[in-house]
XYZ file of C-alpha atoms in Angstrom:
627
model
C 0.000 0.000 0.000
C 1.183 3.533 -0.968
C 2.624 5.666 1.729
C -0.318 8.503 0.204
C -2.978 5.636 0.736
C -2.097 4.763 4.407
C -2.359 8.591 5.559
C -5.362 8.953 3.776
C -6.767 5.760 5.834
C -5.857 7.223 8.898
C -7.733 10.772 8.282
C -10.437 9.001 7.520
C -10.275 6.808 10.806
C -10.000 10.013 12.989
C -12.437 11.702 11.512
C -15.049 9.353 9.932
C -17.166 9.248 12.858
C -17.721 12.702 13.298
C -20.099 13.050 10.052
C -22.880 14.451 11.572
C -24.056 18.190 13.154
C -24.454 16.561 16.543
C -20.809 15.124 16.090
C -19.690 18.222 15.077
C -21.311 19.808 17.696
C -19.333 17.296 20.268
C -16.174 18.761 18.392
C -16.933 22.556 19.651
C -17.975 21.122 23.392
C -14.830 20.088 23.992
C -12.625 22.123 21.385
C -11.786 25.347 23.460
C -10.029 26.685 19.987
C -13.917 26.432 18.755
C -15.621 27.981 21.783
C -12.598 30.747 21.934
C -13.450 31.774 18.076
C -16.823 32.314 18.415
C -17.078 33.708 21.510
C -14.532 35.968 19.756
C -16.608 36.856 16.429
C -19.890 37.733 19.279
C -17.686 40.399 20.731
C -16.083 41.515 17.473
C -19.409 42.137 16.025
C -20.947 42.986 18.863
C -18.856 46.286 19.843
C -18.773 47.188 16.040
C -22.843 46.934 16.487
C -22.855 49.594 19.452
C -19.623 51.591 17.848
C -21.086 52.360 14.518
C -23.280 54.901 13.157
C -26.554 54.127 11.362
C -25.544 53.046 7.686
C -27.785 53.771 4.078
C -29.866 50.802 3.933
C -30.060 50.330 7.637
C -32.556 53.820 8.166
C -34.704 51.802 5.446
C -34.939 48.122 7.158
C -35.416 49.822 10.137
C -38.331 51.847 9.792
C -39.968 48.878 7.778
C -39.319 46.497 10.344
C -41.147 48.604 12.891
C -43.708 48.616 10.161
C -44.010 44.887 9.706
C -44.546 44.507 13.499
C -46.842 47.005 14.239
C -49.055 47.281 10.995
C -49.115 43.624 9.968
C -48.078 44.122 6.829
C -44.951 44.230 4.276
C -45.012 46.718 1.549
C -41.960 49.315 3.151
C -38.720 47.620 1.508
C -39.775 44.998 -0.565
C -36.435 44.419 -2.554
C -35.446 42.216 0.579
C -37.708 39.799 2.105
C -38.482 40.708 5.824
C -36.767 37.956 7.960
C -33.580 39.872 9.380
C -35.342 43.215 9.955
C -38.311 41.095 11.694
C -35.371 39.305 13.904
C -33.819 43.496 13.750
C -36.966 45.253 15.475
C -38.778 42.404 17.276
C -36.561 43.610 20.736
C -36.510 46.913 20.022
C -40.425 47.386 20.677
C -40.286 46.553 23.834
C -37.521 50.138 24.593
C -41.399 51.775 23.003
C -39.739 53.840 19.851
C -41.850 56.944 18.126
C -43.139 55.369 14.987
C -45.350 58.147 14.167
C -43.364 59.190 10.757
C -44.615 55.715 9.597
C -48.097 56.283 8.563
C -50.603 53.664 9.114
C -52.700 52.245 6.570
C -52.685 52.040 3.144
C -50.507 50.410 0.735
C -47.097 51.648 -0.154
C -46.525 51.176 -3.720
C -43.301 49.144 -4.019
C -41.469 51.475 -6.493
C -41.728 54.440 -4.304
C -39.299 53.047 -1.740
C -41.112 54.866 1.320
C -39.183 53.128 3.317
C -36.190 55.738 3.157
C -38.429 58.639 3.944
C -40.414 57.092 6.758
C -36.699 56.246 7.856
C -35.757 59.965 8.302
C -38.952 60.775 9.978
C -38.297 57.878 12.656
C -34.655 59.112 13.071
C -35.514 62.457 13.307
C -38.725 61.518 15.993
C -36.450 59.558 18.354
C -33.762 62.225 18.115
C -30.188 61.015 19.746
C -32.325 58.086 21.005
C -32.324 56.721 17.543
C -28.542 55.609 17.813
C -29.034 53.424 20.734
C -32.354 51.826 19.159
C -30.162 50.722 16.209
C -27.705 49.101 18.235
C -30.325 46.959 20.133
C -31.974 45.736 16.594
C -28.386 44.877 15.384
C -27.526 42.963 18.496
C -30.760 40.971 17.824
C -29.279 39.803 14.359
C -25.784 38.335 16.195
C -26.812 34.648 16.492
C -27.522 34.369 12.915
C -24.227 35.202 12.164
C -22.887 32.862 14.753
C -25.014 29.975 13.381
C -23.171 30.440 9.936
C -19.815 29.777 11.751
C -21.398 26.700 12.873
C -22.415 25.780 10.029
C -19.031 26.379 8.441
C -17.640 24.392 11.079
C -19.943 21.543 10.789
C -19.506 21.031 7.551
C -15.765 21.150 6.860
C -15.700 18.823 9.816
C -17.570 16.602 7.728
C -15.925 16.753 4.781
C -12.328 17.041 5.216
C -11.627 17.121 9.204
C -11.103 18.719 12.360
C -8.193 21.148 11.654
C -10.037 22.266 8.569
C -13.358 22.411 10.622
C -11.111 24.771 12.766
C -9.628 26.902 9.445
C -13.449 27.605 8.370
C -14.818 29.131 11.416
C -11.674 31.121 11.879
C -12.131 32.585 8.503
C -15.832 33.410 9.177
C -14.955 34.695 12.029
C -12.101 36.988 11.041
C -13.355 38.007 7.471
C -13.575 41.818 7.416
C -16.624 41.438 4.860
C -18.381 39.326 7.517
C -17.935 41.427 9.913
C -18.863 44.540 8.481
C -22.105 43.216 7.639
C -22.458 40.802 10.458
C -22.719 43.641 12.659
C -25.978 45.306 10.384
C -29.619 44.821 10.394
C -29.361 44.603 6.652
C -30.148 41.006 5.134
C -26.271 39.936 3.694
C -24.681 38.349 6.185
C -28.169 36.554 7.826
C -28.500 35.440 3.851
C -24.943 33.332 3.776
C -25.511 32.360 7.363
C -29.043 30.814 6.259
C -27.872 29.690 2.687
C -25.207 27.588 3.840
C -27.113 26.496 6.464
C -29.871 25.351 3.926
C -27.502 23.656 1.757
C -25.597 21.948 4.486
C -29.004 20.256 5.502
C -29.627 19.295 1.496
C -26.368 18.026 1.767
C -27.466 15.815 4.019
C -30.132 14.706 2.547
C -28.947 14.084 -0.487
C -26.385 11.577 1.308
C -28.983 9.761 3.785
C -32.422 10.509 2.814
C -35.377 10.587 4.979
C -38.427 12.785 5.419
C -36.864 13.937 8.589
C -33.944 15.216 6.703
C -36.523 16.695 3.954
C -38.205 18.809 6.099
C -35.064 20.115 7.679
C -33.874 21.044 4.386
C -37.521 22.514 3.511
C -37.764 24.656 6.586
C -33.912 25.834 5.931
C -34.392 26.677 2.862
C -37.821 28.230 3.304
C -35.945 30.805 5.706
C -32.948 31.292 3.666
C -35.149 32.554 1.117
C -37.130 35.158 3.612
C -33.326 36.831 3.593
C -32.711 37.330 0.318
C -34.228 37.121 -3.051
C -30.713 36.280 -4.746
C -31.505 32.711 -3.057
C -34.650 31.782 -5.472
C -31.692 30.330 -7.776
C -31.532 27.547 -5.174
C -35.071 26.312 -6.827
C -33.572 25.654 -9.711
C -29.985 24.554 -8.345
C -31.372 21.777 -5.843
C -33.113 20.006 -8.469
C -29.768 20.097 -11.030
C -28.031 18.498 -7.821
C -30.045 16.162 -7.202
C -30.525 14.678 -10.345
C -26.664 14.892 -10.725
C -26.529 12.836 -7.158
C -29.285 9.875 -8.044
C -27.760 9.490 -11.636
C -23.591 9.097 -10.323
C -24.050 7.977 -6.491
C -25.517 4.319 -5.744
C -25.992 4.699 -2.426
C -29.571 5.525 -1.857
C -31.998 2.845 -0.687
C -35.406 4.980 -1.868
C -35.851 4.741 -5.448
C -36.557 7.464 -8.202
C -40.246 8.050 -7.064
C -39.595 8.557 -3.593
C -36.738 10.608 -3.622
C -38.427 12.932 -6.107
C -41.678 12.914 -4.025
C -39.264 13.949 -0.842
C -37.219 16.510 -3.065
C -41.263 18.052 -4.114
C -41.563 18.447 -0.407
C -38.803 20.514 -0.022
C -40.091 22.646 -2.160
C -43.420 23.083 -1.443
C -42.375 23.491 2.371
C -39.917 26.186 1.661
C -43.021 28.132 -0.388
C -44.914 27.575 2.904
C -42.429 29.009 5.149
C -41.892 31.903 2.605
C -45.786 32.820 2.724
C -45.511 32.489 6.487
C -42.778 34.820 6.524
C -45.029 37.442 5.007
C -48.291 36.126 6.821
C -49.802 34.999 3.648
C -50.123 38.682 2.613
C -51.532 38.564 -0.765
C -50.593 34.883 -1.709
C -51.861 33.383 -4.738
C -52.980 36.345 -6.226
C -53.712 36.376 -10.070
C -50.560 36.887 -12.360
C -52.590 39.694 -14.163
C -53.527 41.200 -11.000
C -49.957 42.570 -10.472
C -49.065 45.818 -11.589
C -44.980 45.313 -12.809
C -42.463 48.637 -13.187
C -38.988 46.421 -14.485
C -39.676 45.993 -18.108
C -38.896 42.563 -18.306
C -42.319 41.664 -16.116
C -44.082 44.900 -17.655
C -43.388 44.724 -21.153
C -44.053 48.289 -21.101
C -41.966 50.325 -23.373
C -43.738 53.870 -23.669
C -41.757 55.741 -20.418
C -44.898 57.930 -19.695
C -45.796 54.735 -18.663
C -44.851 53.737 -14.661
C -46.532 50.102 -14.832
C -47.953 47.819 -17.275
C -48.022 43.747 -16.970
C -46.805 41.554 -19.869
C -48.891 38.838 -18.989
C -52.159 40.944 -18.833
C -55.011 38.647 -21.517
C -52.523 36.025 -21.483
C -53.338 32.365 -20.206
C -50.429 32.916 -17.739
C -52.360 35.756 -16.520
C -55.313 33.427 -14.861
C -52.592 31.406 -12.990
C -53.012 32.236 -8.977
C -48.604 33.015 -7.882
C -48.046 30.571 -4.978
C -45.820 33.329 -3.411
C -46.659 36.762 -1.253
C -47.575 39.722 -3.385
C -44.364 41.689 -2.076
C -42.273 39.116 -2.461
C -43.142 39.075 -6.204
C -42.929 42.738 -6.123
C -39.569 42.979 -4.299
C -38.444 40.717 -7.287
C -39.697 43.227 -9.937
C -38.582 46.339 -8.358
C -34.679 44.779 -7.507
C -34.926 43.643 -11.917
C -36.363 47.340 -12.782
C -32.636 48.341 -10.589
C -30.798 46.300 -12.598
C -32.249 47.717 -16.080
C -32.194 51.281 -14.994
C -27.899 51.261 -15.686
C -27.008 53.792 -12.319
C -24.119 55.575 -12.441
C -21.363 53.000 -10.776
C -17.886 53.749 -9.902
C -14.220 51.704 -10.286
C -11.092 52.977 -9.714
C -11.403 56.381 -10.472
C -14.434 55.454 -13.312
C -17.766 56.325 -13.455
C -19.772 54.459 -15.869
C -23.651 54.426 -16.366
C -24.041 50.691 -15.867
C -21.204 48.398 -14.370
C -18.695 45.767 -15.321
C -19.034 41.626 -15.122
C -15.691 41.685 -13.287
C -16.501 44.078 -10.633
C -17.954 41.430 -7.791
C -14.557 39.702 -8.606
C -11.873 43.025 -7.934
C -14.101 43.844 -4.931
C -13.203 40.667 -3.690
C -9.326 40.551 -4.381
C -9.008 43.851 -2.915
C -11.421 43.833 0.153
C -10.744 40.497 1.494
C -7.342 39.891 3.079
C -4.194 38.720 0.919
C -3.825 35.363 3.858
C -7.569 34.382 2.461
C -6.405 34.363 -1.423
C -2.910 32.482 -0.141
C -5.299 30.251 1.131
C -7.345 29.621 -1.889
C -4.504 29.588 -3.996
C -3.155 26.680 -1.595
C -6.626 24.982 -1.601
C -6.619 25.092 -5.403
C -2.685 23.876 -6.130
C -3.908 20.942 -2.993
C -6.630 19.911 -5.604
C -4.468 19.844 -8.222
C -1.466 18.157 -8.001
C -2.503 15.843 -4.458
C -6.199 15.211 -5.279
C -6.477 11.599 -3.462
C -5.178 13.526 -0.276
C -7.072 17.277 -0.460
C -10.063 15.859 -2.764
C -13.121 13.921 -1.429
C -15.665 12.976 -3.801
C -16.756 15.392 -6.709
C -20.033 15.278 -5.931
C -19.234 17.011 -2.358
C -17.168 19.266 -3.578
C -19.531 20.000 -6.400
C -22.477 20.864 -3.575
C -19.654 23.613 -1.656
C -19.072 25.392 -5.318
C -22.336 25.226 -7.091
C -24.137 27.838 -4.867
C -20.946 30.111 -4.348
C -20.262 29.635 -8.527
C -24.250 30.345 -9.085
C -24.384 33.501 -6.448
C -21.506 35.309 -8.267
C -22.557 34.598 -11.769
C -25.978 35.522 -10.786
C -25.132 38.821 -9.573
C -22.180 39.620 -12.030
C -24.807 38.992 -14.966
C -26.518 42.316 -13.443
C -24.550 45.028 -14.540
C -27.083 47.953 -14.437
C -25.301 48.767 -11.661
C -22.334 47.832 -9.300
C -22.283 49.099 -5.473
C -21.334 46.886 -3.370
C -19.656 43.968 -2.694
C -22.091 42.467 0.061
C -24.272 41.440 -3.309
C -21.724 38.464 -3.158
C -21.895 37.600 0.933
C -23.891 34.840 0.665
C -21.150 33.272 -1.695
C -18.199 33.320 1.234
C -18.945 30.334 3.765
C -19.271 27.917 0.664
C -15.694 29.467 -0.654
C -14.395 29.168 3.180
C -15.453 26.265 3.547
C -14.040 24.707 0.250
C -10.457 26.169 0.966
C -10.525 24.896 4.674
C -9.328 21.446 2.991
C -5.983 22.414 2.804
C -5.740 22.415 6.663
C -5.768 18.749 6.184
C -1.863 19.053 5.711
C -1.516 18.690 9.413
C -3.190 15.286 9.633
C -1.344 14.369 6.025
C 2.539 15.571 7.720
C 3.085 17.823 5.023
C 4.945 20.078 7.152
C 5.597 23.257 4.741
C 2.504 23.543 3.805
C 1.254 23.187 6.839
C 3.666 26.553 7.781
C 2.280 27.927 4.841
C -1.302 27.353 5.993
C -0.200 28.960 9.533
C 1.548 31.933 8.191
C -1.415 32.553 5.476
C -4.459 32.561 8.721
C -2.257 34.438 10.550
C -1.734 37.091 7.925
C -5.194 37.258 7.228
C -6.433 37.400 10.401
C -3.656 40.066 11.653
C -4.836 42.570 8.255
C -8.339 42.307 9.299
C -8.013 42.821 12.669
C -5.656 45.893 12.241
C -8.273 47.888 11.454
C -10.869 46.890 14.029
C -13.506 48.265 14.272
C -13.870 49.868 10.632
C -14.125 46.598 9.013
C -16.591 48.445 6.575
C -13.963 50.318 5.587
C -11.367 47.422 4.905
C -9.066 47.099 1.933
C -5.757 45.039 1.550
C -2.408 45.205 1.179
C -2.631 45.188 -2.266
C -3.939 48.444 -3.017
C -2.143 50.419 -0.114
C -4.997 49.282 2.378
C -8.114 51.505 4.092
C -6.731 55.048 3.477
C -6.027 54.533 -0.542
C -9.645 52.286 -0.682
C -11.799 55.161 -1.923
C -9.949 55.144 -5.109
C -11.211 51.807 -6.314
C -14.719 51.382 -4.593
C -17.153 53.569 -3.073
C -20.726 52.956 -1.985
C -20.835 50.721 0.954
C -17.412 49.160 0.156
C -16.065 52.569 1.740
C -18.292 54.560 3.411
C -22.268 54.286 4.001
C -22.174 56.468 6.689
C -21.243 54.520 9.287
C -18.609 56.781 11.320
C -20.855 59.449 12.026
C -20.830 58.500 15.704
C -16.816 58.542 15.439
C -16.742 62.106 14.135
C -18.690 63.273 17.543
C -16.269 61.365 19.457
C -13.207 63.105 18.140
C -14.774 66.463 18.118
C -15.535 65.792 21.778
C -11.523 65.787 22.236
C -10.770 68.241 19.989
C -13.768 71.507 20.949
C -11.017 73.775 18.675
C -12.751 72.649 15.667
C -16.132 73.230 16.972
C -16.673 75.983 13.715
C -16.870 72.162 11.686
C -17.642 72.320 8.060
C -19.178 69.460 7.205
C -20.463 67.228 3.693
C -21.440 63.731 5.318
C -22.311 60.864 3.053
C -25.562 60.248 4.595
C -28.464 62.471 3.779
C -31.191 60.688 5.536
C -29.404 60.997 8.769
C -29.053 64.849 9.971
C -25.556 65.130 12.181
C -27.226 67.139 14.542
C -28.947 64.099 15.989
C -25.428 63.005 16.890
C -24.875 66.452 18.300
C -22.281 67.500 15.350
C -22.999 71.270 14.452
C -21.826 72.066 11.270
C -21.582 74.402 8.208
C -21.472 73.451 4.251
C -18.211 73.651 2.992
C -17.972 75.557 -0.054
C -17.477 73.815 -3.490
C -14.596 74.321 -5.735
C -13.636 75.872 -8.785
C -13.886 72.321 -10.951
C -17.660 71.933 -9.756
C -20.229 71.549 -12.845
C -22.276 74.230 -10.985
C -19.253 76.860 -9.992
C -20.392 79.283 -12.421
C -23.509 80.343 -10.097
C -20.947 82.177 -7.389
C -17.789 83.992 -7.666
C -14.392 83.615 -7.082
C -14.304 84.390 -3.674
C -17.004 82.102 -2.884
C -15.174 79.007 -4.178
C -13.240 76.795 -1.914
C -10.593 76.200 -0.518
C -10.551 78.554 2.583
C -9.294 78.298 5.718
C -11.369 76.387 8.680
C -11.747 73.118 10.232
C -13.580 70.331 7.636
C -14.086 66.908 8.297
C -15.683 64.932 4.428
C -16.566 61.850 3.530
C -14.068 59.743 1.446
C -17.365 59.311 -1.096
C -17.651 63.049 -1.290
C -14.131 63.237 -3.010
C -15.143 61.387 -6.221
C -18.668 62.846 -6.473
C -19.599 63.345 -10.382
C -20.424 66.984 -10.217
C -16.554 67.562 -8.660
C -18.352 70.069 -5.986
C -14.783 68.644 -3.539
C -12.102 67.532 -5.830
C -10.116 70.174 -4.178
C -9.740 68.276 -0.874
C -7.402 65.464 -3.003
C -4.718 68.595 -3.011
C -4.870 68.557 0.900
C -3.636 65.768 3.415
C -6.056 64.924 5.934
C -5.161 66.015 9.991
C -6.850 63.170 11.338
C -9.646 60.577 10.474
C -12.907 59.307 11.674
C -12.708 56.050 11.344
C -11.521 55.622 7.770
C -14.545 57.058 5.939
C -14.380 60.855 6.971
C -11.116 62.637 6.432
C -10.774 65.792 9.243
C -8.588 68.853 7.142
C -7.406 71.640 9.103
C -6.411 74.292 6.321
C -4.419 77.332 7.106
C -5.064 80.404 5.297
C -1.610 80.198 4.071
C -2.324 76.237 2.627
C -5.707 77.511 1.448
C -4.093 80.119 -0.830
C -1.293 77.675 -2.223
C -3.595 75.651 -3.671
C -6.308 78.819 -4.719
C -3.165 79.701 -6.835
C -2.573 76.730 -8.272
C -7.054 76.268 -9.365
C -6.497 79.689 -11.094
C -8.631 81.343 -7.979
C -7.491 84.575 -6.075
C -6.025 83.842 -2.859
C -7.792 85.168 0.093
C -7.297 88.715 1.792
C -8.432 87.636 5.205
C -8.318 84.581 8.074
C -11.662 84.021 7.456
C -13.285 84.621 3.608
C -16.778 84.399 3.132
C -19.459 82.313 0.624
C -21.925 79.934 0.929
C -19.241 78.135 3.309
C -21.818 79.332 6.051
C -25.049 77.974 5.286
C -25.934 75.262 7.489
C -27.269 71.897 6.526
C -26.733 69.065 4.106
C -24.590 69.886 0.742
């Protein structure tokens, strides 16, 4: 017998009886490594949860989840199914917030996202308040995240043993894209949480099938779907895997019939839990019934024309949809996104539309250079030692099908591209699949077993270096945080979230109490943080510069603190802040500029302006309020 053969026998002795969850669970009992990680990620998340500012999307899920609680009903945010804002708010009522901006009653129509406007109203109602009330919700969403390190855990046990069981979790744990959104009330991170989870029970399944296992696999997958809509591909993926399982594995005892009629199950339980989700709130409604805005459902093509429905005096028309009305309609609005081409920006670009390859980049340069080593290991393990690093295809096939599906899916959209989360749900399959190549302990292959160590340790050292901006997280590779504006903005950078660190630092530093301030975050007025600020006035290279003079145009002296976003904005209102270096920085999303008279004028010079004749100038540098 081959020296290769004999260590794979004895992997497969250690770990062969610790195929199951409840095994795996037995692992983390009495695996302090384990228990240390995710007793780690809680905290992690946790303190980002109470340190961070209200983000974008989060002043939308809130408001709506208050909504879906109190009303009974589903039509504020309807792009995302309800699940993580219901799990979000369902604490927070009992702390008895103002929801009178949400009105009561009456339909929102779905294209009108109200939910951003009832949002500000709810902010602005519960004043300072508001902060802690969004910390609470977000703490409510931390054992979903938790369960998907489980999960991770579980599963690489399963597959290719304890050390790599270890490797998975630690990379959930220490991602920076997990934890920036691990610590939000918006749906990406409960979405790969409850997608892996899903597929890990229809893993099981597939290998020992029983109608317990069914149902566990219906219910899972009925909830990862009240997450996100990106999982609906999973309807049509399960079935492709499980016809590829019956027709090359031989080791079911339930024939054709019966595994189909268990597989039918799944299916029609996850449509259940789905209605649940949304309290059967307009189920089964007539196709013709709908009214569509994304042209693809509408078929409208006159735009005077909001809504229209394709399938209007069709026989399609008459058929009743098995699914909520808002979760239909949250699929139409997200499609009329995608066809709408928004202005998206790449390193340095704007473009109306996006680019196939930009899910990809994001990745490479806003996950950790350890995590690619890692891959790149995992992949080169596959490779060239596939009877020690491979287990069957069909396992390996059930890891990279969703993760492959989730960023082809999204990539195919490129009416826009904003943010990398889009691709969250993808991670824990990809962690899971390069955790194989801790199996090089078990195997003695000693340097890559260093290589394994040094990679992890890199990875997790780069992500924790910036703790607790993981939002703002970018790698070695492009210079890290402080050059990551210039390739991504949107949520990749900055979605508002260090508000709450700007108070802090003007709270030790009252000389720059005359603030000027442009904050990426209109929905959210500073002064509920207690920041009192001015507008900064916009330069000479602004589309709109014409409408004041000379003097009025920046730069000028005074204290400024602008968000990273702000100095790529299309109309160029502050490309004049690239010619300055920042004093100091909130977080790594809002650079703070003290500028001298005597800097002001250096650079006035150089934009063709005249240089200013006093310490203070004048212009619309002292309105107050939003830019």
């Amino acid at each position: 017998m081959s020296s290769s053969r004999q260590k794979q026998q004895r992997i497969e002795s250690v770990d062969g009886d610790e195929t199951s969850l409840g095994a795996a669970h037995g692992i983390v009992r009495r695996n302090p490594t384990v228990i240390a990680l995710l007793i780690t990620q809680l905290f992690l998340i946790g303190w980002m949860a109470y340190r961070d500012s209200v983000t974008w999307d989060e002043v939308g899920h809130f408001a709506a989840g208050l909504r879906h609680w109190r009303d009974k009903t589903f039509d504020l945010y309807v792009v995302n199914p309800p699940l993580a804002r219901l799990v979000a708010c369902g604490p927070v009522l009992l702390l008895r917030p103002s929801m009178t901006g949400i009105p009561r009653g009456g339909g929102f129509p779905a294209w009108h996202r109200a939910e951003f406007i009832c949002g500000t109203k709810v902010a602005k109602e519960n004043g300072e308040r508001y902060f802690w009330l969004i910390t609470v919700s977000r703490w409510g969403c931390l054992p979903i995240v938790l369960l998907g390190g489980l999960v991770c855990f579980a599963w690489a046990s399963e597959l290719y043993g304890r050390s790599a069981a270890t490797l998975a979790l630690a990379l959930w744990t220490f991602s920076p894209t997990v934890l920036a959104h691990g610590h939000l009330i918006t749906p990406d991170a409960a979405a790969a949480s409850l997608g892996v989870t899903a597929s890990y029970c229809f893993h099981k399944w597939l290998n020992q099938q029983s109608w317990r296992r069914a149902v566990a696999s219906g219910l899972t997958l009925g909830l990862a779907e009240l997450t996100k809509g990106t999982w609906i591909i999973l309807f049509l993926l399960w079935p492709i895997l499980w016809l590829v399982w019956r027709t090359w594995r031989r080791a079911h005892a339930w024939s054709w019939s019966w595994s189909f009629a268990q597989l039918t199950c799944i299916a029609l339980l996850a449509i259940w839990i789905i209605n649940l989700g949304y309290g059967f709130e307009g189920s089964f409604k007539r196709l013709r019934e709908y009214k569509f805005v994304s042209a693809s459902f509408s078929g409208v093509k006159d735009k005077d024309e909001i809504t229209g429905n394709r399938f209007a005096g069709t026989v399609a028309g008459w058929i009743p949809v098995p699914l909520p009305e808002n979760y239909v309609s949250g699929i139409d609005v997200q499609k009329r996104d995608f066809e709408s081409k928004m202005l998206s920006y790449l390193r340095g670009e704007w473009r109306q539309g996006g680019w196939w390859w930009y899910y990809v980049y994001a990745m490479l340069i806003k996950e950790p250079v350890g995590t690619w080593l890692l891959g790149v290991l995992a992949i080169g393990a596959t490779v060239f030692c596939r009877r020690l690093y491979l287990v069957s295809w069909q396992d390996e096939l059930m890891l990279l099908a969703p993760a492959i599906a989730v960023l082809v899916l999204v990539s195919s959209q490129t009416g826009f591209n904003h943010h990398l989360r889009y691709v969250l749900p993808a991670f824990p399959f990809l962690f899971i699949w390069m955790s194989k190549i801790a199996r090089s302990f078990q195997l003695g292959h000693r340097w890559i077993a260093v290589a394994v160590l040094v990679a992890m340790t890199w990875a997790t050292a780069s992500s924790l270096s910036i703790f607790p901006h993981s939002l703002s997280y970018f790698n070695e590779l492009v210079g890290g945080p402080k050059n990551g504006h210039w390739h991504l903005g949107n949520s990749n950078t900055d979605w508002g979230q260090d508000l709450l660190n700007l108070k802090r630092w003007l709270d030790q530093h009252p000389q720059a109490k005359q603030l000027q301030l442009v904050y990426d975050l209109p929905l959210i007025d500073p002064t509920l943080a207690g920041i009192e600020y001015l507008t900064p006035p916009i330069g000479p290279t602004a589309l709109d510069a014409k409408k004041y003079g000379p003097v009025q145009l920046g730069p000028k002296n005074g204290w400024y603190a602008v968000s990273v976003n702000h100095l790529h904005r299309t109309d160029h209102a502050y490309d004049y802040f690239r010619e300055f270096a920042p004093t100091a920085m909130a977080g790594y999303s809002i650079y703070i500029y003290h500028i001298t008279t005597e800097q002001a004028n250096s650079v006035r010079v150089k934009l063709g302006l005249p240089a200013l004749e006093n310490e203070f100038g004048s212009g619309n540098a002292h309105q107050k309020g939003p830019p």
